[in-house]
XYZ file of C-alpha atoms in Angstrom:
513
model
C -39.554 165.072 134.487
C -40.882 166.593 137.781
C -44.563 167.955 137.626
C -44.680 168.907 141.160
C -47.144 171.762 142.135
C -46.173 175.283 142.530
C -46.447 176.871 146.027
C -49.328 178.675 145.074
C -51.868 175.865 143.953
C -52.444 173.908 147.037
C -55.700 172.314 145.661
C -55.754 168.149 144.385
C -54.434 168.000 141.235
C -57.227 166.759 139.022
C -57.208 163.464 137.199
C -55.594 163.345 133.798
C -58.787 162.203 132.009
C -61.915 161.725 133.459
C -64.349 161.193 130.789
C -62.759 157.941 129.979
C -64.070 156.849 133.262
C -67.530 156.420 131.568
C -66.355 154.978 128.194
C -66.535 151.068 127.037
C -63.691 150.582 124.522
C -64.672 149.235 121.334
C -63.034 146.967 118.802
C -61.455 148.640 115.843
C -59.617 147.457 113.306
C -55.772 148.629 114.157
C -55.673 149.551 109.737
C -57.886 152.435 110.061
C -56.177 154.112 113.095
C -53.923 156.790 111.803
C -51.772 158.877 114.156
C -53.477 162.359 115.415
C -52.321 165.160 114.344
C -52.286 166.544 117.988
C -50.535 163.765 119.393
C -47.995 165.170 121.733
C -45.157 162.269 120.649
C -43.199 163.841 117.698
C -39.810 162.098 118.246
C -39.618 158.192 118.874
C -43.080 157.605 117.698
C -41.920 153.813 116.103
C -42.438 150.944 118.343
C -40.087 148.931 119.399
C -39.300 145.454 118.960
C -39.867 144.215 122.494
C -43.307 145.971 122.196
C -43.865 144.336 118.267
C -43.154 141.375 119.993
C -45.423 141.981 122.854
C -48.589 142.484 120.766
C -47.543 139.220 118.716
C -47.772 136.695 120.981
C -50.807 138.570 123.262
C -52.035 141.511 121.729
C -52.978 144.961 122.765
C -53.707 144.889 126.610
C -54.627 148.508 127.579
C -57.019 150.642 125.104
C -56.037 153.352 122.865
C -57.367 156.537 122.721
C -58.707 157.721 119.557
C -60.790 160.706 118.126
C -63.206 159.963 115.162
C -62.351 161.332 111.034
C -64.403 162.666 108.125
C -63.424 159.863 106.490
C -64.206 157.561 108.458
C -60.590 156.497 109.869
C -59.468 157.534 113.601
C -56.942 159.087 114.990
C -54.906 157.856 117.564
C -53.609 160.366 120.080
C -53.177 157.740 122.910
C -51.526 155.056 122.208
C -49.955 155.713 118.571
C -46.951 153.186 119.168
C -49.323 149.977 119.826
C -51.883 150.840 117.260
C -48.628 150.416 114.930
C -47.327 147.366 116.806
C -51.008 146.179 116.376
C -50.517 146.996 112.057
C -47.338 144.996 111.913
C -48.253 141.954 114.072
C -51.858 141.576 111.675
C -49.303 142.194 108.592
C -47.140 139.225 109.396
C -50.018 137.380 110.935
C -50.526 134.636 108.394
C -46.709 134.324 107.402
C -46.230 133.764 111.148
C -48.828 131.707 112.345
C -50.776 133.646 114.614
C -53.933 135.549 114.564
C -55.039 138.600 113.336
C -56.715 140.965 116.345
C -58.702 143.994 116.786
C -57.329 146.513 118.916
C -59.757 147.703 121.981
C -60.195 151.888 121.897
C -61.761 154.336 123.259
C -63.814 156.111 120.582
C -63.768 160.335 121.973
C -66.262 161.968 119.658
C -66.257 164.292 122.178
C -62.827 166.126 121.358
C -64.284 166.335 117.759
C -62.624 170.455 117.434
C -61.245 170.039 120.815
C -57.363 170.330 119.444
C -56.049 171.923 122.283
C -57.490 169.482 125.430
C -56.529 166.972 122.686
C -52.514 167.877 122.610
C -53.016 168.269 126.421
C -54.387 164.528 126.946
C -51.785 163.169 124.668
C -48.897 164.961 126.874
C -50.447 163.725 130.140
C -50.102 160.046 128.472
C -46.845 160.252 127.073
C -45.113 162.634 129.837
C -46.355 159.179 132.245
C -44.534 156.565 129.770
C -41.208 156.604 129.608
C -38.992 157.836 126.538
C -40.885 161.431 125.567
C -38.123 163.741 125.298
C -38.422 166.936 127.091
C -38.781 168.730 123.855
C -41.415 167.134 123.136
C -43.180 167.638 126.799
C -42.463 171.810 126.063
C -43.861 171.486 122.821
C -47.260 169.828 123.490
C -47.494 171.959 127.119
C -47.227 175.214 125.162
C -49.671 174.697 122.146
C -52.166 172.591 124.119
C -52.399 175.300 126.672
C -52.175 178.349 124.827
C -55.078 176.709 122.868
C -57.463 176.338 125.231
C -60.352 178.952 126.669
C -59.900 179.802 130.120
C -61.738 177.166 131.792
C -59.960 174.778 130.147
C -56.910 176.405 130.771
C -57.089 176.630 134.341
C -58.013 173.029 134.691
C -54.514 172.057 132.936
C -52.942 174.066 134.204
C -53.569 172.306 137.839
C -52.960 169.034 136.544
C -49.719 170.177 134.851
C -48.437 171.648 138.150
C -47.652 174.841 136.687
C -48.664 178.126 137.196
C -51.459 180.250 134.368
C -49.755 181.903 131.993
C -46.656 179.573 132.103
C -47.653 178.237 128.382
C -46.989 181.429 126.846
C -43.208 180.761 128.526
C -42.733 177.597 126.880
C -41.914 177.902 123.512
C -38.876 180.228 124.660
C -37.782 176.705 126.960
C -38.128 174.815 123.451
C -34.787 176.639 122.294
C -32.907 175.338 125.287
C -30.381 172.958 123.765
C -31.197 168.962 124.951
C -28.348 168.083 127.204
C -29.431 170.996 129.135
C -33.450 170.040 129.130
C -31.840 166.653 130.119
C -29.700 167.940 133.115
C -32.617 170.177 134.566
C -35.208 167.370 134.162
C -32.740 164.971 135.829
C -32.240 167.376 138.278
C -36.350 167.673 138.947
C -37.245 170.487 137.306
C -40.566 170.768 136.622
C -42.488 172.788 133.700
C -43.024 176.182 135.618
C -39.208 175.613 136.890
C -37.688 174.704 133.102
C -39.707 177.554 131.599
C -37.959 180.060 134.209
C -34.296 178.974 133.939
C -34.877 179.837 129.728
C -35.534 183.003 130.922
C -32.395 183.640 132.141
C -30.334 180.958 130.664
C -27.946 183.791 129.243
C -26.368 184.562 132.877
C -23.273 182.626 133.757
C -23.459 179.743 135.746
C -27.645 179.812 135.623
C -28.497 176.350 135.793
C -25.880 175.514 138.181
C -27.194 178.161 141.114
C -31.267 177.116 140.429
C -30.315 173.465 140.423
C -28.612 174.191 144.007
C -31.399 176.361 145.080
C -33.624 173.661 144.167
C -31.849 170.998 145.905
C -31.700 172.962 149.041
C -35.739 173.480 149.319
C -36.233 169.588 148.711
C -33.875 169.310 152.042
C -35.764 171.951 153.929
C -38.572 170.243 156.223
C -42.002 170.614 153.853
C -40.292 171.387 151.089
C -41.558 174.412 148.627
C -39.504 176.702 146.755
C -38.428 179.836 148.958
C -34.740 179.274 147.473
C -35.581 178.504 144.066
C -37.583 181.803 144.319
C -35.082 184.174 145.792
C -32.374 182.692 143.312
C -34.077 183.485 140.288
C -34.808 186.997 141.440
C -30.869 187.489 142.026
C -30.773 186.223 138.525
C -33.069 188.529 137.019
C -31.419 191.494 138.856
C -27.910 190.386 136.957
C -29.599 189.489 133.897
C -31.337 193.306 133.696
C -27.877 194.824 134.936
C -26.128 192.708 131.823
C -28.755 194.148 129.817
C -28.396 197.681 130.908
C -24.831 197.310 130.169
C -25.516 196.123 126.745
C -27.859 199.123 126.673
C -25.316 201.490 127.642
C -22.425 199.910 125.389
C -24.369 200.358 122.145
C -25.556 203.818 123.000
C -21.696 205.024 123.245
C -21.205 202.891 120.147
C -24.078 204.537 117.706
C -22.393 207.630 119.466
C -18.811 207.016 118.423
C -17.674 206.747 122.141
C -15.126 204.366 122.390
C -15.119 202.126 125.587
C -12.245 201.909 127.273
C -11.033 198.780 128.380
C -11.752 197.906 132.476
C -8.517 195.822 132.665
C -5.318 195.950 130.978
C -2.880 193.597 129.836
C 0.220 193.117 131.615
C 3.336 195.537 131.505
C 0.184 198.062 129.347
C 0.294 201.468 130.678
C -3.003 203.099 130.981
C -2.915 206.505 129.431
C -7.099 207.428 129.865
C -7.646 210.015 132.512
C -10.986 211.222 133.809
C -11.865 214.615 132.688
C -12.381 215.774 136.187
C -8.665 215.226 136.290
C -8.278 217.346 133.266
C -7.914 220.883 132.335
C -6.901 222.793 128.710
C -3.619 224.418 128.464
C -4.615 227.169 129.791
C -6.287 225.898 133.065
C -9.783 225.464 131.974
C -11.723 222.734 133.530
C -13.136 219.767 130.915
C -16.277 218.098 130.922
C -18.085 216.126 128.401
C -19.574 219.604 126.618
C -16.012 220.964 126.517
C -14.135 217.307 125.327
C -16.311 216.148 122.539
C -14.325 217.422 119.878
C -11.261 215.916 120.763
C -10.346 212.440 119.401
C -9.243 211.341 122.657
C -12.944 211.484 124.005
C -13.526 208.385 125.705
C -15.432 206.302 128.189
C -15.939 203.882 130.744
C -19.108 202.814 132.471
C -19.645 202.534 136.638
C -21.147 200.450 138.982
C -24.346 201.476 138.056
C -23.479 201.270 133.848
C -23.495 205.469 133.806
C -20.641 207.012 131.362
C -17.583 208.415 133.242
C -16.148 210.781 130.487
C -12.571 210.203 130.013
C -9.616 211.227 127.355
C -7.699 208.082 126.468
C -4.669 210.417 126.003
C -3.946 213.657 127.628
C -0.525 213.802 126.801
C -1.043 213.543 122.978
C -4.054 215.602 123.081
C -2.686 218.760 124.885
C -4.335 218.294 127.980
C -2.835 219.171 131.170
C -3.229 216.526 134.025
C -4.279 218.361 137.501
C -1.533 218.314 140.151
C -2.453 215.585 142.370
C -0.108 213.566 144.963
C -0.923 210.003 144.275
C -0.678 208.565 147.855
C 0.674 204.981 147.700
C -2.134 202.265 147.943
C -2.429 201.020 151.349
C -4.566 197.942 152.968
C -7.144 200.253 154.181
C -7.458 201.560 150.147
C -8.060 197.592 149.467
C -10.401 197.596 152.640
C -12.798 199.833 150.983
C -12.397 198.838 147.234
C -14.078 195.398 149.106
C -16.281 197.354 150.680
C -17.606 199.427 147.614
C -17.749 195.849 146.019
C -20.473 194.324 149.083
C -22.739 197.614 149.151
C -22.603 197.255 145.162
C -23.783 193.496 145.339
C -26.236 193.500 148.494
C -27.284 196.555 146.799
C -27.832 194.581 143.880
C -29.703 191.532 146.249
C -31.772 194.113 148.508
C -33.738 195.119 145.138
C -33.983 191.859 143.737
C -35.390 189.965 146.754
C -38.356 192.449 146.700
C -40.110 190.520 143.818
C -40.320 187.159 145.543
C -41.592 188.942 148.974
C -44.267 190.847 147.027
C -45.036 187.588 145.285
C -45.760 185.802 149.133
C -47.663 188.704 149.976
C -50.087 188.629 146.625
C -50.646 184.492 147.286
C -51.880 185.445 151.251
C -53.914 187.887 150.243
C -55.683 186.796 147.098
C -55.749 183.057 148.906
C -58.907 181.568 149.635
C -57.910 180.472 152.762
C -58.477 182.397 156.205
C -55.255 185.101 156.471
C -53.269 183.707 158.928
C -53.920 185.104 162.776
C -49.733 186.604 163.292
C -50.543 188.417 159.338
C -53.888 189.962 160.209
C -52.698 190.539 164.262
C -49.969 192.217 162.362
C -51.545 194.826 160.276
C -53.873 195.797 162.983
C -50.864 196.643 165.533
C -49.361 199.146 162.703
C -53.031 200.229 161.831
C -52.975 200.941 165.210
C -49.705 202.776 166.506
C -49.647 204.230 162.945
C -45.794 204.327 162.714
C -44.135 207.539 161.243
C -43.407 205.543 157.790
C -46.989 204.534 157.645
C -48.509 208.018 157.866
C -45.754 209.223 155.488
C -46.856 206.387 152.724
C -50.678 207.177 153.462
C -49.865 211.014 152.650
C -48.420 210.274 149.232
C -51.438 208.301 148.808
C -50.057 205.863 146.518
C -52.631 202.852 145.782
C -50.175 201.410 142.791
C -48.851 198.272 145.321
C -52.127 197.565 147.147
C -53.841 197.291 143.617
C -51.195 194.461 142.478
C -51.774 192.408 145.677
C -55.521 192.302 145.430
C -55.896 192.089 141.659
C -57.111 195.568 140.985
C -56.650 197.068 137.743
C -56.342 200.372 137.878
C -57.238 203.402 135.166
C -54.175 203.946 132.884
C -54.878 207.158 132.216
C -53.075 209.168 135.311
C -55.554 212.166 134.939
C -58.767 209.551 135.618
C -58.714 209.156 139.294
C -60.333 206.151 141.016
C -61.022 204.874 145.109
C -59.764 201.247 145.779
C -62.944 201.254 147.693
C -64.655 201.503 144.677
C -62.899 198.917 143.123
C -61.970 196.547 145.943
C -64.586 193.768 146.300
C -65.341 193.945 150.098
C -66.728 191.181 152.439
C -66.161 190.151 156.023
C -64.585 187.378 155.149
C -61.884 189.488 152.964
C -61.559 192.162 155.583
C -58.343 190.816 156.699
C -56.939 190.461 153.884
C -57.485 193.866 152.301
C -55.849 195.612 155.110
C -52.925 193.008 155.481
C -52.371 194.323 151.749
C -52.390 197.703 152.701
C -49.934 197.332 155.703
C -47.815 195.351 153.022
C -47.619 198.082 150.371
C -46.483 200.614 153.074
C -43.858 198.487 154.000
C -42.964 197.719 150.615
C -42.257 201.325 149.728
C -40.824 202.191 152.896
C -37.513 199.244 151.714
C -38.043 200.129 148.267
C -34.369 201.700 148.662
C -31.538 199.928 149.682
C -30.586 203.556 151.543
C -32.450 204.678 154.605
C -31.774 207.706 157.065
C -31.085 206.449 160.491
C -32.611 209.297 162.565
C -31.236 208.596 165.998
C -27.520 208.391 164.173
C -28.613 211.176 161.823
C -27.092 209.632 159.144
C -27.528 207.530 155.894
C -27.631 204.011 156.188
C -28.041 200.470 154.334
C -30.893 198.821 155.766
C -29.746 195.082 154.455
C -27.487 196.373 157.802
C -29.373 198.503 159.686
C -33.258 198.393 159.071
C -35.743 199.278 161.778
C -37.484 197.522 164.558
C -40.814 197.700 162.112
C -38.752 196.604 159.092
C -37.461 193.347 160.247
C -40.804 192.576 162.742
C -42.171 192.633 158.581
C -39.577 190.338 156.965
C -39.859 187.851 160.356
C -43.562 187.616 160.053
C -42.995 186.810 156.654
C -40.459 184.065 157.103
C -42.925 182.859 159.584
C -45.797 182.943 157.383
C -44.012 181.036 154.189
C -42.424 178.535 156.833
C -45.833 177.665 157.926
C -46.956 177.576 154.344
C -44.643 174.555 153.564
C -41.823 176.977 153.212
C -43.189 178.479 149.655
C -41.133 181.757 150.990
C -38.037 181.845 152.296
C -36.353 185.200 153.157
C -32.870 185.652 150.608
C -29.161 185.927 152.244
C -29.607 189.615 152.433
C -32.610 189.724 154.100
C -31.242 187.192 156.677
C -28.132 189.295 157.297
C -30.790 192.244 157.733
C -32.863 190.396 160.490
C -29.975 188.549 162.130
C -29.741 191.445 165.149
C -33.312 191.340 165.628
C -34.026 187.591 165.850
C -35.515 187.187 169.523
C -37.022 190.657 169.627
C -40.172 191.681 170.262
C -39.708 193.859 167.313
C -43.131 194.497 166.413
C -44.010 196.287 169.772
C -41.288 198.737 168.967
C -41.543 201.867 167.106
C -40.103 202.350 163.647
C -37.603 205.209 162.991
């Protein structure tokens, strides 16, 4: 399995095990090794008989790594499977004619307590040999990390290639079944990666899109994971509108509301009506207030998983249908069914590929590294021209997104009022920074909204069609930014569609609507 680093850790990734490095293995004798409780190996832990063989005829070549016992035994938590071959080889010694040998180790009184750095030593061992099942690799990732203190943590962490925090997202990996741990590690998924498809395993066809997503950033020139990133945010944005549907379903359910069926079989006559089609006998409008009572009250959910009241018989229930003329459906009536269908889904795909931008936009601003001279040239020119969405954001004054981006916790109590200035940590060196973050949260709630107002047009529109000049200067500087960052951001389909007009521009010198 893959233990690549995440976009966001650009430093070394430390050695495994360093402290060995100033060790002398000693001679033990292989009988009082016993296998570690926090050895990360729980599955295929007998050797084989290649390696039985092995030890036989020349013994036990690299050391073991063992922690000392009360009772005077050790446990081996590197390098259980030749401290056994080592048992069998001395057991059959005599009978077989060859001799009996001690078995070189590397005594660690130091992880005496340590369980945790322990489990975490033992996976960095085993996830290097070949065989440890990818259960097993979850297993010993979650418990060793969620074990240690912080230091500890972050140290692992690095070496692990996976982000802080990802332990706590392992033991919900665990429950993937194996032939899909198999196919993701085949396909070079690493920990943070495997951890992230469980979270959204439950949407069709999961695995299938990250795996493609995945194999299109190892194509891209410097690799990273922009598409693995804006995948997984479309993802989540189905996965919460499956759960809102859920959500909505059982709320008509504890109701009584039956759901009406979306599609019918063939040669099935649909009987529902909506009640805005609907009126009493004698002419009376009916809404849901008016309907309840009758046992045709119905429903079926929209785009955006909100009731639409309906009665599932008019007829029967002595309702009168409204006089409408049903005009015949024409190709223009199909035109815009289509077209109700794209602003649903780039709707959908605007909103989702928020999180990965914002996600860019904390890393560059929380980085150690210098912010890059287009970001911080950037923020000054809107700082500077002040833009009418900027001054409209600074009157709300809103500090909620600049807070996230620099790692400010704010008061939770909304009637205890804080300044960022009191709160930000200001240097010269993090000037830049701060007020790219700033720029950034402006932005962020100006395409908040899939829905803008267009003023020259003076009219609504979509801006994953139609954003401003400032809007897409924004998501190109971006695109710039993560490209130059070994593409760790890469703007999603919708986004490109957005910025397609505007490639070329001089967009940033323009003024925003």
């Amino acid at each position: 399995m893959a233990t690549a680093t995440t976009a966001d850790q650009t430093a070394e990734p430390v050695p495994a095990d360093t402290d060995e490095e100033n060790l002398t293995a000693v001679l033990l004798d292989p009988d009082t090794i016993e296998r570690d409780e926090f050895n990360a190996r729980e599955h295929d832990t007998e050797p084989d008989a290649d390696l039985v063989n092995s030890v036989k005829a020349v013994g036990v070549q690299d050391p073991v790594s063992v922690r000392p016992r009360p009772d005077g035994t050790y446990g081996a938590f590197k390098g259980w499977r030749r401290s056994q071959a080592a048992q069998i080889a001395n057991a059959t010694a005599e009978a077989e004619g060859h001799p009996k040998r001690q078995i070189k180790a590397y005594v660690r009184a130091d992880l005496v307590g340590r369980d945790a750095w322990t489990q975490f030593l033992s996976l960095i061992e085993n996830h290097q040999r070949q065989g440890m099942s990818p259960k097993d690799t979850l297993k010993a990732a979650e418990l060793s990390l969620i074990g240690m203190d912080e230091v500890e943590q972050k140290k692992a962490a690095r070496a692990l290639g996976v982000r802080r925090g990802t332990g706590r997202r392992l033991g919900r990996a665990q429950q993937l079944d194996d032939a899909t741990l198999r196919r993701a590690s085949a396909g070079g998924m690493d920990l943070e990666q495997i951890a992230q498809l469980a979270e959204v395993e439950d949407v069709p066809r999961a695995q299938d899109r990250l795996l493609k997503a995945l194999a299109r950033d190892e194509a891209q020139e410097g690799g990273g994971r922009g598409h693995w990133d804006q995948e997984l945010a479309l993802l989540k944005a189905e996965q919460d509108d499956r759960t809102a549907r859920k959500e909505a379903v059982a709320a008509l359910e504890k109701a009584d509301i039956p759901l009406l069926p979306t599609h019918l079989a063939y040669g099935e006559k649909d009987t529902a009506h909506p009640l805005s089609e609907l009126t009493t006998p004698l002419g009376r409008p009916l809404d849901e207030d008016n309907h309840k009572g009758c046992p045709g009250h119905s429903a079926r959910l929209d785009d955006e998983n909100q009731p639409l009241w309906y009665c599932a018989d008019p007829a029967e229930y002595g309702h009168k249908v409204r006089p409408k003329p049903k005009p015949p459906k024409t190709a223009e009536d199909e035109e815009k069914a289509a077209e109700r269908a794209r602003t649903t889904a780039c709707n959908r795909a605007w909103k989702a590929a928020a999180g990965p931008r914002k996600e860019f936009v904390t890393r560059l601003v929380r980085g150690i590294k210098a912010l890059p001279e287009d970001a911080w040239r950037f923020a000054l020119g809107v700082l500077l021209d002040l833009p009418h969405f900027y001054g409209k954001w600074a009157q709300r004054q809103e500090s909620e997104d600049v807070a996230v981006f620099l790692g400010v916790k704010l008061p939770e109590s909304p009637f205890e009022r804080a300044r960022l200035s009191d709160l930000v940590t200001l240097s010269k060196a993090r000037t830049a920074h701060v007020l790219f973050a700033h720029v950034a949260a402006a932005f962020e709630r100006d395409m908040r909204e899939p829905k803008g107002w267009n003023d020259a047009r003076m009219q609504v529109r979509f801006l994953w069609e139609d954003p401003t000049s400032q809007q897409a200067a924004y998501l190109l500087l971006l695109e710039k930014l993560g490209q130059d960052d070994k593409g760790s951001y890469r703007l999603s389909e919708v986004e490109e569609q957005a910025v397609a007009p505007h490639r070329g521009d001089d967009a940033d010198g323009e003024s925003a609507n």
